[in-house]
Amino acid sequence: MVGAVTVANLKKELEHLFPGKWLSGGEVGRALKTGVEQIDFGRSAGLLKRRVTEWVGNSSSGKTTVLRSICANWCATGLNVVYIDTFDRLLASDWCFLNNAKDEKQGKFWVLRSNIDTAVKRDSVRDYVKDSLWACEQLIRSRVFDVVILDLGERNIITSNIYARLQRALERSKATLIVLKDDDSSAQSASWGTNSRLSFNFARPVHFELGLTGHSDDIATIMPTIKGSILRDGMAENLEVSVAPYVQNRLFTHPQIPDRSTSKNRA
């Protein structure tokens, strides 16, 4: 057993030094790289295709920041991603940059919303989670998307029967399913039917880098430091990631405050 673990670790080290030359065909086909070194070359070696991955963290933990950066990497490599926004929490202004590229080979980022504001007026007993789970299964079965993201917010309980249905759909597709949850990032176990679990929380220090926006070297971009952990097959590994947030600083985007020091009657 020790020898097998040593060989597996050696293969990962060689893959890190010589990408694409040491992993077997089966391993290459199963792994979905994220573009984040700490995830791709750690114990997890990326996310597994045709499997369920939990993506968890408390509110303002940084989990969405990391995921948004990874989605940008996926779209840049031609992968199609769909985000199921169960409770209409996604801000379009934070994600619209993903579809701004003019390259036809660029993958697309799609969002499926529940339209809660409209639906509440029409049907107050609608089960949004049930609708999202049904939509998730259909999108996986369509075989159109490489990554399906299911945002469950605080409603993070899925029955074993639903997980089994989603897993059967994944086995007949090419997709990876990410279940996004507002959950306690300190939890030590993944939900039933989940292949791996990634949890996140913000950490200090937050640092700045110049010139990332492409406009001027004088414009600083906030680069948050996000700590987390990866749990797979009962084994955990800590990670620390610094990614560009891709979100404008809204503190300085409000209209200019009018100057009221001048009399209104002044000509």
mmCIF file of C-alpha atoms in Angstrom:
data_model
loop_
_atom_site.group_PDB
_atom_site.id
_atom_site.type_symbol
_atom_site.label_atom_id
_atom_site.label_comp_id
_atom_site.label_asym_id
_atom_site.label_seq_id
_atom_site.Cartn_x
_atom_site.Cartn_y
_atom_site.Cartn_z
ATOM 1 C CA MET A 1 0.000 0.000 0.000
ATOM 2 C CA VAL A 2 2.836 2.395 0.903
ATOM 3 C CA GLY A 3 4.575 1.588 -2.378
ATOM 4 C CA ALA A 4 1.426 2.337 -4.387
ATOM 5 C CA VAL A 5 1.014 5.714 -2.667
ATOM 6 C CA THR A 6 4.677 6.551 -3.327
ATOM 7 C CA VAL A 7 4.352 5.715 -7.025
ATOM 8 C CA ALA A 8 1.171 7.807 -7.299
ATOM 9 C CA ASN A 9 2.877 10.796 -5.679
ATOM 10 C CA LEU A 10 5.896 10.373 -7.955
ATOM 11 C CA LYS A 11 3.660 10.399 -11.041
ATOM 12 C CA LYS A 12 2.046 13.631 -9.868
ATOM 13 C CA GLU A 13 5.453 15.237 -9.313
ATOM 14 C CA LEU A 14 6.570 14.195 -12.807
ATOM 15 C CA GLU A 15 3.336 15.519 -14.287
ATOM 16 C CA HIS A 16 4.018 18.836 -12.566
ATOM 17 C CA LEU A 17 7.489 18.981 -14.159
ATOM 18 C CA PHE A 18 6.440 17.573 -17.543
ATOM 19 C CA PRO A 19 2.716 18.351 -18.058
ATOM 20 C CA GLY A 20 0.768 15.841 -20.124
ATOM 21 C CA LYS A 21 3.530 13.232 -20.404
ATOM 22 C CA TRP A 22 3.227 11.076 -17.306
ATOM 23 C CA LEU A 23 -0.435 10.656 -16.481
ATOM 24 C CA SER A 24 -2.092 7.667 -18.095
ATOM 25 C CA GLY A 25 -4.820 8.154 -20.670
ATOM 26 C CA GLY A 26 -7.513 7.240 -18.167
ATOM 27 C CA GLU A 27 -6.266 9.748 -15.619
ATOM 28 C CA VAL A 28 -5.935 12.530 -18.174
ATOM 29 C CA GLY A 29 -9.469 11.899 -19.410
ATOM 30 C CA ARG A 30 -10.921 11.931 -15.912
ATOM 31 C CA ALA A 31 -9.233 15.085 -14.632
ATOM 32 C CA LEU A 32 -10.638 18.544 -15.298
ATOM 33 C CA LYS A 33 -7.909 21.113 -14.727
ATOM 34 C CA THR A 34 -8.939 24.391 -13.109
ATOM 35 C CA GLY A 35 -5.971 26.589 -13.972
ATOM 36 C CA VAL A 36 -5.272 27.020 -10.245
ATOM 37 C CA GLU A 37 -1.979 25.327 -9.429
ATOM 38 C CA GLN A 38 -2.841 24.621 -5.803
ATOM 39 C CA ILE A 39 -5.842 22.556 -6.927
ATOM 40 C CA ASP A 40 -4.469 20.996 -10.111
ATOM 41 C CA PHE A 41 -1.177 19.757 -8.680
ATOM 42 C CA GLY A 42 -2.229 18.962 -5.145
ATOM 43 C CA ARG A 43 -3.772 15.783 -3.821
ATOM 44 C CA SER A 44 -6.926 16.317 -5.876
ATOM 45 C CA ALA A 45 -5.093 16.743 -9.238
ATOM 46 C CA GLY A 46 -8.015 18.849 -10.477
ATOM 47 C CA LEU A 47 -11.704 17.998 -10.465
ATOM 48 C CA LEU A 48 -12.952 14.642 -11.659
ATOM 49 C CA LYS A 49 -15.194 14.562 -14.699
ATOM 50 C CA ARG A 50 -18.570 12.842 -14.406
ATOM 51 C CA ARG A 51 -18.481 13.270 -10.639
ATOM 52 C CA VAL A 52 -20.048 15.546 -8.000
ATOM 53 C CA THR A 53 -17.832 18.084 -6.233
ATOM 54 C CA GLU A 54 -19.016 20.121 -3.246
ATOM 55 C CA TRP A 55 -17.839 23.740 -3.203
ATOM 56 C CA VAL A 56 -18.556 25.144 0.235
ATOM 57 C CA GLY A 57 -17.888 28.106 2.487
ATOM 58 C CA ASN A 58 -19.696 30.590 4.666
ATOM 59 C CA SER A 59 -20.921 33.902 3.316
ATOM 60 C CA SER A 60 -17.987 36.081 2.146
ATOM 61 C CA SER A 61 -15.609 33.136 2.439
ATOM 62 C CA GLY A 62 -14.066 33.615 -1.002
ATOM 63 C CA LYS A 63 -15.529 30.457 -2.520
ATOM 64 C CA THR A 64 -17.303 32.384 -5.305
ATOM 65 C CA THR A 65 -14.191 34.466 -6.008
ATOM 66 C CA VAL A 66 -12.129 31.329 -6.616
ATOM 67 C CA LEU A 67 -14.898 29.725 -8.663
ATOM 68 C CA ARG A 68 -15.302 32.830 -10.838
ATOM 69 C CA SER A 69 -11.575 32.848 -11.605
ATOM 70 C CA ILE A 70 -11.696 29.162 -12.522
ATOM 71 C CA CYS A 71 -14.739 29.695 -14.760
ATOM 72 C CA ALA A 72 -12.730 32.369 -16.595
ATOM 73 C CA ASN A 73 -9.979 29.803 -17.192
ATOM 74 C CA TRP A 74 -12.470 27.210 -18.415
ATOM 75 C CA CYS A 75 -14.175 29.570 -20.849
ATOM 76 C CA ALA A 76 -10.795 30.743 -22.152
ATOM 77 C CA THR A 77 -9.974 27.144 -23.089
ATOM 78 C CA GLY A 78 -13.263 26.623 -24.935
ATOM 79 C CA LEU A 79 -15.323 24.901 -22.243
ATOM 80 C CA ASN A 80 -19.007 25.723 -21.823
ATOM 81 C CA VAL A 81 -20.219 26.410 -18.291
ATOM 82 C CA VAL A 82 -23.783 26.768 -17.005
ATOM 83 C CA TYR A 83 -24.641 28.251 -13.596
ATOM 84 C CA ILE A 84 -28.003 27.318 -12.048
ATOM 85 C CA ASP A 85 -28.874 30.325 -9.876
ATOM 86 C CA THR A 86 -31.546 28.832 -7.623
ATOM 87 C CA PHE A 87 -32.209 31.955 -5.560
ATOM 88 C CA ASP A 88 -31.208 34.650 -8.100
ATOM 89 C CA ARG A 89 -28.130 35.670 -6.103
ATOM 90 C CA LEU A 90 -25.674 36.013 -8.968
ATOM 91 C CA LEU A 91 -24.796 39.594 -9.959
ATOM 92 C CA ALA A 92 -24.502 39.871 -13.723
ATOM 93 C CA SER A 93 -21.980 42.711 -13.438
ATOM 94 C CA ASP A 94 -19.566 40.376 -11.630
ATOM 95 C CA TRP A 95 -19.679 37.671 -14.295
ATOM 96 C CA CYS A 96 -20.420 39.372 -17.627
ATOM 97 C CA PHE A 97 -16.706 39.665 -18.466
ATOM 98 C CA LEU A 98 -16.695 35.923 -19.180
ATOM 99 C CA ASN A 99 -18.603 36.458 -22.444
ATOM 100 C CA ASN A 100 -16.798 39.615 -23.577
ATOM 101 C CA ALA A 101 -14.131 37.831 -25.605
ATOM 102 C CA LYS A 102 -14.408 38.093 -29.389
ATOM 103 C CA ASP A 103 -12.671 34.767 -30.009
ATOM 104 C CA GLU A 104 -15.186 32.331 -31.508
ATOM 105 C CA LYS A 105 -13.362 29.443 -29.851
ATOM 106 C CA GLN A 106 -14.009 30.955 -26.431
ATOM 107 C CA GLY A 107 -16.383 28.897 -24.324
ATOM 108 C CA LYS A 108 -19.687 30.365 -23.174
ATOM 109 C CA PHE A 109 -20.960 31.049 -19.678
ATOM 110 C CA TRP A 110 -24.707 30.551 -19.255
ATOM 111 C CA VAL A 111 -26.946 31.376 -16.298
ATOM 112 C CA LEU A 112 -30.294 29.742 -15.511
ATOM 113 C CA ARG A 113 -32.288 31.906 -13.096
ATOM 114 C CA SER A 114 -35.438 31.174 -11.114
ATOM 115 C CA ASN A 115 -36.971 34.661 -11.590
ATOM 116 C CA ILE A 116 -38.123 34.639 -7.987
ATOM 117 C CA ASP A 117 -39.529 38.188 -7.999
ATOM 118 C CA THR A 118 -41.881 37.376 -10.875
ATOM 119 C CA ALA A 119 -42.720 33.895 -9.686
ATOM 120 C CA VAL A 120 -43.675 34.990 -6.155
ATOM 121 C CA LYS A 121 -46.499 37.102 -7.528
ATOM 122 C CA ARG A 122 -47.767 34.231 -9.640
ATOM 123 C CA ASP A 123 -47.103 31.148 -7.534
ATOM 124 C CA SER A 124 -46.154 31.465 -3.867
ATOM 125 C CA VAL A 125 -45.792 27.698 -3.291
ATOM 126 C CA ARG A 126 -43.176 27.032 -5.944
ATOM 127 C CA ASP A 127 -40.285 24.819 -4.809
ATOM 128 C CA TYR A 128 -37.203 26.509 -6.279
ATOM 129 C CA VAL A 129 -34.768 23.851 -5.079
ATOM 130 C CA LYS A 130 -36.817 21.065 -6.645
ATOM 131 C CA ASP A 131 -37.002 22.984 -9.932
ATOM 132 C CA SER A 132 -33.245 23.602 -9.903
ATOM 133 C CA LEU A 133 -32.453 19.951 -9.235
ATOM 134 C CA TRP A 134 -34.686 18.906 -12.130
ATOM 135 C CA ALA A 135 -33.044 21.494 -14.406
ATOM 136 C CA CYS A 136 -29.599 20.328 -13.298
ATOM 137 C CA GLU A 137 -30.330 16.750 -14.333
ATOM 138 C CA GLN A 138 -31.681 17.841 -17.725
ATOM 139 C CA LEU A 139 -28.683 20.090 -18.434
ATOM 140 C CA ILE A 140 -26.299 17.252 -17.612
ATOM 141 C CA ARG A 141 -28.218 14.864 -19.853
ATOM 142 C CA SER A 142 -28.093 17.370 -22.724
ATOM 143 C CA ARG A 143 -24.313 16.781 -23.040
ATOM 144 C CA VAL A 144 -23.902 20.407 -24.111
ATOM 145 C CA PHE A 145 -22.042 21.698 -21.052
ATOM 146 C CA ASP A 146 -18.642 20.723 -19.721
ATOM 147 C CA VAL A 147 -19.320 22.123 -16.249
ATOM 148 C CA VAL A 148 -22.657 22.474 -14.442
ATOM 149 C CA ILE A 149 -22.713 24.635 -11.294
ATOM 150 C CA LEU A 150 -25.697 24.212 -8.963
ATOM 151 C CA ASP A 151 -26.013 27.041 -6.419
ATOM 152 C CA LEU A 152 -28.120 25.824 -3.492
ATOM 153 C CA GLY A 153 -27.341 28.676 -1.104
ATOM 154 C CA GLU A 154 -28.256 27.717 2.455
ATOM 155 C CA ARG A 155 -30.587 24.930 1.274
ATOM 156 C CA ASN A 156 -27.718 22.503 1.103
ATOM 157 C CA ILE A 157 -29.418 19.184 1.808
ATOM 158 C CA ILE A 158 -29.866 16.809 -1.126
ATOM 159 C CA THR A 159 -31.358 13.358 -0.607
ATOM 160 C CA SER A 160 -29.441 10.224 -1.514
ATOM 161 C CA ASN A 161 -32.009 9.437 -4.227
ATOM 162 C CA ILE A 162 -31.388 12.787 -5.934
ATOM 163 C CA TYR A 163 -27.620 12.349 -5.730
ATOM 164 C CA ALA A 164 -27.969 8.904 -7.281
ATOM 165 C CA ARG A 165 -30.011 10.318 -10.182
ATOM 166 C CA LEU A 166 -27.496 13.088 -10.778
ATOM 167 C CA GLN A 167 -24.615 10.608 -10.697
ATOM 168 C CA ARG A 168 -26.328 8.354 -13.248
ATOM 169 C CA ALA A 169 -26.814 11.362 -15.511
ATOM 170 C CA LEU A 170 -23.153 12.329 -15.097
ATOM 171 C CA GLU A 171 -21.964 8.866 -16.066
ATOM 172 C CA ARG A 172 -23.683 9.281 -19.441
ATOM 173 C CA SER A 173 -22.290 12.759 -20.052
ATOM 174 C CA LYS A 174 -18.998 14.647 -20.279
ATOM 175 C CA ALA A 175 -19.835 17.109 -17.502
ATOM 176 C CA THR A 176 -18.507 17.874 -14.052
ATOM 177 C CA LEU A 177 -21.101 18.908 -11.458
ATOM 178 C CA ILE A 178 -20.174 21.484 -8.816
ATOM 179 C CA VAL A 179 -22.662 21.911 -5.961
ATOM 180 C CA LEU A 180 -22.171 25.379 -4.453
ATOM 181 C CA LYS A 181 -23.248 25.671 -0.810
ATOM 182 C CA ASP A 182 -23.268 28.274 1.952
ATOM 183 C CA ASP A 183 -21.989 25.762 4.437
ATOM 184 C CA ASP A 184 -19.646 25.527 7.387
ATOM 185 C CA SER A 185 -16.198 25.352 5.796
ATOM 186 C CA SER A 186 -14.849 23.527 8.847
ATOM 187 C CA ALA A 187 -16.922 20.408 8.140
ATOM 188 C CA GLN A 188 -14.725 17.314 7.932
ATOM 189 C CA SER A 189 -16.826 15.120 5.668
ATOM 190 C CA ALA A 190 -18.467 15.365 2.277
ATOM 191 C CA SER A 191 -22.132 14.671 1.660
ATOM 192 C CA TRP A 192 -23.302 11.262 0.553
ATOM 193 C CA GLY A 193 -22.630 10.698 -3.150
ATOM 194 C CA THR A 194 -20.029 13.477 -3.369
ATOM 195 C CA ASN A 195 -16.617 12.635 -4.788
ATOM 196 C CA SER A 196 -14.697 15.532 -3.264
ATOM 197 C CA ARG A 197 -15.236 18.628 -1.170
ATOM 198 C CA LEU A 198 -13.467 21.985 -1.406
ATOM 199 C CA SER A 199 -14.016 24.523 1.369
ATOM 200 C CA PHE A 200 -12.810 28.125 1.557
ATOM 201 C CA ASN A 201 -12.407 31.135 3.843
ATOM 202 C CA PHE A 202 -10.728 34.541 3.433
ATOM 203 C CA ALA A 203 -7.378 35.070 5.108
ATOM 204 C CA ARG A 204 -4.940 37.895 5.616
ATOM 205 C CA PRO A 205 -3.008 39.595 4.209
ATOM 206 C CA VAL A 206 -4.809 41.087 1.210
ATOM 207 C CA HIS A 207 -2.256 42.407 -1.260
ATOM 208 C CA PHE A 208 -2.344 44.546 -4.384
ATOM 209 C CA GLU A 209 -0.868 44.165 -7.857
ATOM 210 C CA LEU A 210 -0.445 46.864 -10.496
ATOM 211 C CA GLY A 211 -1.213 46.637 -14.192
ATOM 212 C CA LEU A 212 -3.590 43.653 -14.118
ATOM 213 C CA THR A 213 -6.483 45.643 -15.577
ATOM 214 C CA GLY A 214 -4.638 46.401 -18.813
ATOM 215 C CA HIS A 215 -5.374 50.121 -18.531
ATOM 216 C CA SER A 216 -2.532 51.574 -16.530
ATOM 217 C CA ASP A 217 0.225 50.410 -14.248
ATOM 218 C CA ASP A 218 -1.033 52.993 -11.758
ATOM 219 C CA ILE A 219 -4.300 51.086 -11.191
ATOM 220 C CA ALA A 220 -4.052 48.559 -8.379
ATOM 221 C CA THR A 221 -6.061 45.336 -8.301
ATOM 222 C CA ILE A 222 -7.030 43.799 -4.967
ATOM 223 C CA MET A 223 -5.680 40.241 -4.759
ATOM 224 C CA PRO A 224 -7.372 38.486 -1.831
ATOM 225 C CA THR A 225 -5.704 35.555 -0.129
ATOM 226 C CA ILE A 226 -8.116 32.664 0.281
ATOM 227 C CA LYS A 227 -7.372 29.628 2.405
ATOM 228 C CA GLY A 228 -9.173 26.359 2.042
ATOM 229 C CA SER A 229 -8.968 22.608 2.098
ATOM 230 C CA ILE A 230 -9.546 19.734 -0.287
ATOM 231 C CA LEU A 231 -11.119 16.518 0.959
ATOM 232 C CA ARG A 232 -11.106 13.440 -1.261
ATOM 233 C CA ASP A 233 -11.245 9.744 -0.428
ATOM 234 C CA GLY A 234 -10.978 10.510 3.276
ATOM 235 C CA MET A 235 -7.726 12.450 2.878
ATOM 236 C CA ALA A 236 -7.499 16.218 3.363
ATOM 237 C CA GLU A 237 -5.028 18.802 2.104
ATOM 238 C CA ASN A 238 -4.832 22.511 2.937
ATOM 239 C CA LEU A 239 -4.364 25.120 0.236
ATOM 240 C CA GLU A 240 -3.867 28.866 -0.101
ATOM 241 C CA VAL A 241 -4.890 30.701 -3.274
ATOM 242 C CA SER A 242 -4.501 34.270 -4.518
ATOM 243 C CA VAL A 243 -6.734 35.062 -7.492
ATOM 244 C CA ALA A 244 -7.943 38.176 -9.279
ATOM 245 C CA PRO A 245 -11.514 38.892 -8.101
ATOM 246 C CA TYR A 246 -12.684 40.170 -11.532
ATOM 247 C CA VAL A 247 -15.041 42.527 -9.689
ATOM 248 C CA GLN A 248 -14.943 46.296 -9.946
ATOM 249 C CA ASN A 249 -14.409 48.293 -6.779
ATOM 250 C CA ARG A 250 -17.944 49.582 -6.218
ATOM 251 C CA LEU A 251 -16.833 51.940 -3.458
ATOM 252 C CA PHE A 252 -15.762 54.442 -6.108
ATOM 253 C CA THR A 253 -18.390 53.941 -8.808
ATOM 254 C CA HIS A 254 -21.176 56.065 -7.280
ATOM 255 C CA PRO A 255 -22.149 59.415 -8.914
ATOM 256 C CA GLN A 256 -20.165 62.426 -7.830
ATOM 257 C CA ILE A 257 -21.684 64.251 -4.854
ATOM 258 C CA PRO A 258 -23.062 67.608 -6.063
ATOM 259 C CA ASP A 259 -21.446 70.806 -4.800
ATOM 260 C CA ARG A 260 -24.068 72.602 -2.674
ATOM 261 C CA SER A 261 -21.747 75.344 -1.470
ATOM 262 C CA THR A 262 -22.962 77.641 -4.277
ATOM 263 C CA SER A 263 -26.314 79.376 -3.886
ATOM 264 C CA LYS A 264 -29.117 78.106 -6.123
ATOM 265 C CA ASN A 265 -30.021 81.690 -7.008
ATOM 266 C CA ARG A 266 -26.567 82.477 -8.299
ATOM 267 C CA ALA A 267 -26.610 83.237 -12.022
#
